[in-house]
Amino acid sequence: MTGEKEILALEDQRLAAMVARDFGALEKLVHEELLYTHSSGVTDTKASWLESMKAGKTRYKSAACSERQVRFFGEVALVRGKAAIEAEINGQPRSLRLFFLNACTRTPEGW
């Protein structure tokens, strides 16, 4: 698997785990030092992001990405693109259409 295909496959796994509420998979896929800045400007750590989902505050119903591009800079991969997300946030349905930029780093365990 090429580097780009590997990164995109991991991104797809993460999105699928978010929708499936597979917190075990998310624990493994997401780096301990995650900073997740939402389109609202709120920034979560790995712990606060996972807790928000576990508590039911945020429930992802679907997530689809398009126009993704991957660029490598040594041990860092940047993924940019568009996302269409259906979610329930604080009990309210939300349809989100976003541009995103994700950073991945290679560790001894992999990407």
Short mmCIF file of N, CA and C in Angstrom, two decimals:
data_model
loop_
_atom_site.label_atom_id
_atom_site.label_comp_id
_atom_site.label_asym_id
_atom_site.label_seq_id
_atom_site.Cartn_x
_atom_site.Cartn_y
_atom_site.Cartn_z
N MET A 1 0.85 -1.18 0.00
CA MET A 1 0.00 0.00 0.00
C MET A 1 0.90 1.24 0.00
N THR A 2 0.61 2.16 -0.89
CA THR A 2 1.41 3.38 -0.94
C THR A 2 1.11 4.24 0.28
N GLY A 3 1.99 5.18 0.55
CA GLY A 3 1.79 6.08 1.69
C GLY A 3 0.46 6.80 1.65
N GLU A 4 0.10 7.33 0.48
CA GLU A 4 -1.16 8.07 0.36
C GLU A 4 -2.35 7.15 0.61
N LYS A 5 -2.33 5.97 0.01
CA LYS A 5 -3.44 5.03 0.20
C LYS A 5 -3.54 4.60 1.67
N GLU A 6 -2.40 4.42 2.31
CA GLU A 6 -2.40 4.03 3.72
C GLU A 6 -3.03 5.11 4.59
N ILE A 7 -2.64 6.35 4.37
CA ILE A 7 -3.19 7.47 5.15
C ILE A 7 -4.69 7.59 4.93
N LEU A 8 -5.13 7.52 3.68
CA LEU A 8 -6.56 7.65 3.39
C LEU A 8 -7.35 6.49 3.98
N ALA A 9 -6.78 5.30 3.98
CA ALA A 9 -7.45 4.14 4.59
C ALA A 9 -7.60 4.35 6.10
N LEU A 10 -6.57 4.89 6.74
CA LEU A 10 -6.66 5.18 8.18
C LEU A 10 -7.70 6.26 8.46
N GLU A 11 -7.77 7.26 7.61
CA GLU A 11 -8.79 8.31 7.76
C GLU A 11 -10.18 7.70 7.63
N ASP A 12 -10.36 6.81 6.65
CA ASP A 12 -11.65 6.14 6.47
C ASP A 12 -12.01 5.29 7.70
N GLN A 13 -11.01 4.62 8.27
CA GLN A 13 -11.25 3.82 9.48
C GLN A 13 -11.68 4.71 10.64
N ARG A 14 -11.03 5.85 10.77
CA ARG A 14 -11.38 6.79 11.86
C ARG A 14 -12.81 7.28 11.71
N LEU A 15 -13.18 7.69 10.50
CA LEU A 15 -14.54 8.18 10.27
C LEU A 15 -15.57 7.09 10.53
N ALA A 16 -15.28 5.88 10.07
CA ALA A 16 -16.20 4.76 10.30
C ALA A 16 -16.34 4.48 11.80
N ALA A 17 -15.25 4.56 12.53
CA ALA A 17 -15.29 4.32 13.98
C ALA A 17 -16.09 5.42 14.69
N MET A 18 -15.98 6.66 14.21
CA MET A 18 -16.76 7.76 14.79
C MET A 18 -18.26 7.48 14.62
N VAL A 19 -18.66 7.09 13.43
CA VAL A 19 -20.08 6.83 13.15
C VAL A 19 -20.56 5.60 13.93
N ALA A 20 -19.73 4.57 13.99
CA ALA A 20 -20.10 3.32 14.68
C ALA A 20 -19.99 3.43 16.20
N ARG A 21 -19.43 4.54 16.68
CA ARG A 21 -19.18 4.73 18.11
C ARG A 21 -18.29 3.60 18.65
N ASP A 22 -17.27 3.26 17.86
CA ASP A 22 -16.30 2.23 18.21
C ASP A 22 -15.14 2.90 18.93
N PHE A 23 -15.31 3.10 20.22
CA PHE A 23 -14.33 3.85 20.99
C PHE A 23 -13.00 3.11 21.14
N GLY A 24 -13.04 1.79 21.12
CA GLY A 24 -11.80 1.02 21.15
C GLY A 24 -10.95 1.29 19.93
N ALA A 25 -11.59 1.31 18.76
CA ALA A 25 -10.87 1.61 17.53
C ALA A 25 -10.34 3.04 17.55
N LEU A 26 -11.16 3.98 18.02
CA LEU A 26 -10.71 5.38 18.07
C LEU A 26 -9.53 5.55 19.02
N GLU A 27 -9.54 4.84 20.14
CA GLU A 27 -8.41 4.91 21.08
C GLU A 27 -7.11 4.54 20.38
N LYS A 28 -7.17 3.53 19.49
CA LYS A 28 -5.97 3.07 18.79
C LYS A 28 -5.60 3.96 17.62
N LEU A 29 -6.61 4.53 16.95
CA LEU A 29 -6.36 5.31 15.73
C LEU A 29 -5.90 6.74 16.00
N VAL A 30 -6.27 7.28 17.14
CA VAL A 30 -6.03 8.70 17.42
C VAL A 30 -4.83 8.86 18.36
N HIS A 31 -3.93 9.75 18.01
CA HIS A 31 -2.72 10.01 18.79
C HIS A 31 -3.07 10.58 20.15
N GLU A 32 -2.27 10.25 21.15
CA GLU A 32 -2.50 10.72 22.52
C GLU A 32 -2.49 12.24 22.62
N GLU A 33 -1.77 12.91 21.75
CA GLU A 33 -1.66 14.37 21.82
C GLU A 33 -2.60 15.08 20.84
N LEU A 34 -3.69 14.39 20.46
CA LEU A 34 -4.66 14.97 19.55
C LEU A 34 -5.15 16.33 20.02
N LEU A 35 -5.23 17.26 19.10
CA LEU A 35 -5.97 18.51 19.28
C LEU A 35 -6.95 18.57 18.13
N TYR A 36 -8.23 18.53 18.43
CA TYR A 36 -9.29 18.49 17.43
C TYR A 36 -10.02 19.82 17.51
N THR A 37 -9.79 20.69 16.54
CA THR A 37 -10.45 21.98 16.51
C THR A 37 -11.67 21.87 15.60
N HIS A 38 -12.83 22.06 16.19
CA HIS A 38 -14.10 21.95 15.47
C HIS A 38 -14.36 23.22 14.66
N SER A 39 -15.31 23.13 13.74
CA SER A 39 -15.64 24.31 12.92
C SER A 39 -16.18 25.44 13.78
N SER A 40 -16.64 25.14 14.98
CA SER A 40 -17.13 26.17 15.91
C SER A 40 -15.98 26.94 16.56
N GLY A 41 -14.76 26.41 16.42
CA GLY A 41 -13.60 27.02 17.06
C GLY A 41 -13.22 26.35 18.37
N VAL A 42 -14.08 25.48 18.90
CA VAL A 42 -13.79 24.75 20.14
C VAL A 42 -12.71 23.71 19.85
N THR A 43 -11.72 23.61 20.74
CA THR A 43 -10.66 22.63 20.59
C THR A 43 -10.77 21.58 21.69
N ASP A 44 -10.79 20.31 21.27
CA ASP A 44 -10.81 19.18 22.19
C ASP A 44 -9.46 18.49 22.20
N THR A 45 -9.15 17.88 23.34
CA THR A 45 -8.04 16.93 23.43
C THR A 45 -8.61 15.55 23.08
N LYS A 46 -7.75 14.56 23.00
CA LYS A 46 -8.24 13.20 22.75
C LYS A 46 -9.25 12.81 23.82
N ALA A 47 -8.91 13.05 25.08
CA ALA A 47 -9.79 12.65 26.18
C ALA A 47 -11.13 13.37 26.13
N SER A 48 -11.12 14.67 25.91
CA SER A 48 -12.39 15.42 25.91
C SER A 48 -13.23 15.10 24.68
N TRP A 49 -12.58 14.85 23.54
CA TRP A 49 -13.31 14.49 22.32
C TRP A 49 -14.00 13.14 22.49
N LEU A 50 -13.26 12.14 22.98
CA LEU A 50 -13.84 10.83 23.19
C LEU A 50 -14.94 10.88 24.25
N GLU A 51 -14.74 11.63 25.31
CA GLU A 51 -15.75 11.73 26.36
C GLU A 51 -17.03 12.37 25.84
N SER A 52 -16.91 13.36 24.97
CA SER A 52 -18.08 14.00 24.37
C SER A 52 -18.92 12.99 23.61
N MET A 53 -18.25 12.10 22.89
CA MET A 53 -18.97 11.07 22.14
C MET A 53 -19.53 9.99 23.07
N LYS A 54 -18.73 9.56 24.04
CA LYS A 54 -19.19 8.52 24.97
C LYS A 54 -20.40 8.99 25.77
N ALA A 55 -20.42 10.26 26.15
CA ALA A 55 -21.52 10.82 26.94
C ALA A 55 -22.76 11.11 26.08
N GLY A 56 -22.62 10.98 24.77
CA GLY A 56 -23.75 11.22 23.88
C GLY A 56 -23.93 12.68 23.49
N LYS A 57 -23.02 13.54 23.92
CA LYS A 57 -23.10 14.96 23.55
C LYS A 57 -22.97 15.13 22.04
N THR A 58 -22.07 14.34 21.44
CA THR A 58 -21.86 14.35 20.00
C THR A 58 -22.06 12.94 19.48
N ARG A 59 -22.96 12.81 18.50
CA ARG A 59 -23.20 11.51 17.85
C ARG A 59 -23.10 11.74 16.34
N TYR A 60 -22.09 11.11 15.75
CA TYR A 60 -21.91 11.21 14.30
C TYR A 60 -22.82 10.17 13.64
N LYS A 61 -23.65 10.62 12.73
CA LYS A 61 -24.59 9.73 12.02
C LYS A 61 -23.98 9.25 10.70
N SER A 62 -23.28 10.14 10.00
CA SER A 62 -22.59 9.78 8.77
C SER A 62 -21.47 10.79 8.54
N ALA A 63 -20.48 10.37 7.78
CA ALA A 63 -19.36 11.25 7.44
C ALA A 63 -18.80 10.79 6.10
N ALA A 64 -18.78 11.70 5.16
CA ALA A 64 -18.24 11.40 3.83
C ALA A 64 -17.28 12.51 3.43
N CYS A 65 -16.14 12.11 2.92
CA CYS A 65 -15.13 13.07 2.49
C CYS A 65 -14.97 13.05 0.98
N SER A 66 -14.55 14.17 0.45
CA SER A 66 -14.29 14.28 -0.99
C SER A 66 -13.09 15.19 -1.20
N GLU A 67 -12.58 15.14 -2.41
CA GLU A 67 -11.48 16.02 -2.83
C GLU A 67 -10.29 15.96 -1.88
N ARG A 68 -10.02 14.77 -1.35
CA ARG A 68 -8.91 14.64 -0.40
C ARG A 68 -7.57 14.64 -1.12
N GLN A 69 -6.62 15.29 -0.52
CA GLN A 69 -5.25 15.31 -1.00
C GLN A 69 -4.33 15.05 0.18
N VAL A 70 -3.27 14.31 -0.06
CA VAL A 70 -2.29 13.99 0.98
C VAL A 70 -0.94 14.55 0.55
N ARG A 71 -0.27 15.23 1.47
CA ARG A 71 1.09 15.73 1.24
C ARG A 71 1.96 15.24 2.39
N PHE A 72 3.17 14.79 2.06
CA PHE A 72 4.10 14.28 3.06
C PHE A 72 5.23 15.27 3.28
N PHE A 73 5.59 15.43 4.55
CA PHE A 73 6.71 16.26 4.97
C PHE A 73 7.48 15.45 6.01
N GLY A 74 8.39 14.62 5.55
CA GLY A 74 9.13 13.74 6.46
C GLY A 74 8.19 12.77 7.14
N GLU A 75 8.13 12.85 8.46
CA GLU A 75 7.31 11.94 9.26
C GLU A 75 5.90 12.49 9.51
N VAL A 76 5.51 13.51 8.75
CA VAL A 76 4.18 14.12 8.89
C VAL A 76 3.45 14.03 7.56
N ALA A 77 2.17 13.68 7.64
CA ALA A 77 1.30 13.68 6.46
C ALA A 77 0.16 14.65 6.73
N LEU A 78 -0.09 15.53 5.78
CA LEU A 78 -1.23 16.44 5.88
C LEU A 78 -2.30 15.97 4.91
N VAL A 79 -3.53 15.90 5.41
CA VAL A 79 -4.67 15.50 4.59
C VAL A 79 -5.65 16.67 4.58
N ARG A 80 -6.00 17.12 3.37
CA ARG A 80 -6.98 18.19 3.25
C ARG A 80 -8.10 17.73 2.35
N GLY A 81 -9.26 18.34 2.52
CA GLY A 81 -10.39 17.98 1.68
C GLY A 81 -11.67 18.61 2.18
N LYS A 82 -12.77 18.05 1.70
CA LYS A 82 -14.10 18.49 2.11
C LYS A 82 -14.79 17.34 2.83
N ALA A 83 -15.67 17.69 3.77
CA ALA A 83 -16.42 16.67 4.50
C ALA A 83 -17.88 17.07 4.58
N ALA A 84 -18.73 16.07 4.45
CA ALA A 84 -20.17 16.22 4.67
C ALA A 84 -20.51 15.32 5.85
N ILE A 85 -20.91 15.93 6.95
CA ILE A 85 -21.13 15.19 8.19
C ILE A 85 -22.56 15.44 8.67
N GLU A 86 -23.23 14.35 9.02
CA GLU A 86 -24.53 14.43 9.68
C GLU A 86 -24.28 14.01 11.12
N ALA A 87 -24.69 14.86 12.05
CA ALA A 87 -24.41 14.60 13.46
C ALA A 87 -25.58 15.09 14.31
N GLU A 88 -25.55 14.64 15.54
CA GLU A 88 -26.45 15.16 16.56
C GLU A 88 -25.55 15.76 17.63
N ILE A 89 -25.68 17.05 17.86
CA ILE A 89 -24.83 17.74 18.82
C ILE A 89 -25.73 18.36 19.88
N ASN A 90 -25.53 17.95 21.11
CA ASN A 90 -26.38 18.39 22.22
C ASN A 90 -27.85 18.15 21.91
N GLY A 91 -28.15 17.01 21.29
CA GLY A 91 -29.51 16.63 20.99
C GLY A 91 -30.12 17.27 19.75
N GLN A 92 -29.35 18.11 19.07
CA GLN A 92 -29.86 18.82 17.89
C GLN A 92 -29.23 18.26 16.62
N PRO A 93 -30.04 17.92 15.61
CA PRO A 93 -29.46 17.44 14.35
C PRO A 93 -28.69 18.55 13.65
N ARG A 94 -27.54 18.18 13.09
CA ARG A 94 -26.70 19.15 12.39
C ARG A 94 -26.21 18.53 11.09
N SER A 95 -26.26 19.32 10.03
CA SER A 95 -25.67 18.96 8.74
C SER A 95 -24.48 19.87 8.54
N LEU A 96 -23.31 19.30 8.54
CA LEU A 96 -22.08 20.10 8.46
C LEU A 96 -21.42 19.88 7.11
N ARG A 97 -21.04 20.95 6.46
CA ARG A 97 -20.28 20.92 5.22
C ARG A 97 -19.00 21.69 5.49
N LEU A 98 -17.88 20.97 5.53
CA LEU A 98 -16.63 21.53 6.04
C LEU A 98 -15.47 21.35 5.07
N PHE A 99 -14.50 22.22 5.21
CA PHE A 99 -13.17 21.99 4.68
C PHE A 99 -12.34 21.56 5.88
N PHE A 100 -11.40 20.64 5.68
CA PHE A 100 -10.60 20.18 6.81
C PHE A 100 -9.14 20.06 6.44
N LEU A 101 -8.31 20.09 7.47
CA LEU A 101 -6.89 19.82 7.37
C LEU A 101 -6.52 18.96 8.57
N ASN A 102 -6.09 17.73 8.31
CA ASN A 102 -5.68 16.81 9.36
C ASN A 102 -4.18 16.56 9.24
N ALA A 103 -3.52 16.47 10.37
CA ALA A 103 -2.09 16.17 10.41
C ALA A 103 -1.90 14.81 11.06
N CYS A 104 -1.13 13.96 10.41
CA CYS A 104 -0.78 12.65 10.93
C CYS A 104 0.72 12.59 11.10
N THR A 105 1.17 11.90 12.13
CA THR A 105 2.61 11.73 12.33
C THR A 105 2.94 10.24 12.43
N ARG A 106 4.08 9.89 11.86
CA ARG A 106 4.52 8.49 11.94
C ARG A 106 5.23 8.28 13.28
N THR A 107 4.80 7.25 13.99
CA THR A 107 5.41 6.87 15.27
C THR A 107 6.02 5.49 15.08
N PRO A 108 6.72 4.97 16.07
CA PRO A 108 7.24 3.60 15.94
C PRO A 108 6.14 2.57 15.70
N GLU A 109 4.91 2.87 16.12
CA GLU A 109 3.78 1.95 15.91
C GLU A 109 3.15 2.11 14.54
N GLY A 110 3.53 3.14 13.80
CA GLY A 110 2.96 3.40 12.48
C GLY A 110 2.32 4.76 12.43
N TRP A 111 1.51 4.99 11.40
CA TRP A 111 0.83 6.28 11.26
C TRP A 111 -0.27 6.40 12.29
#
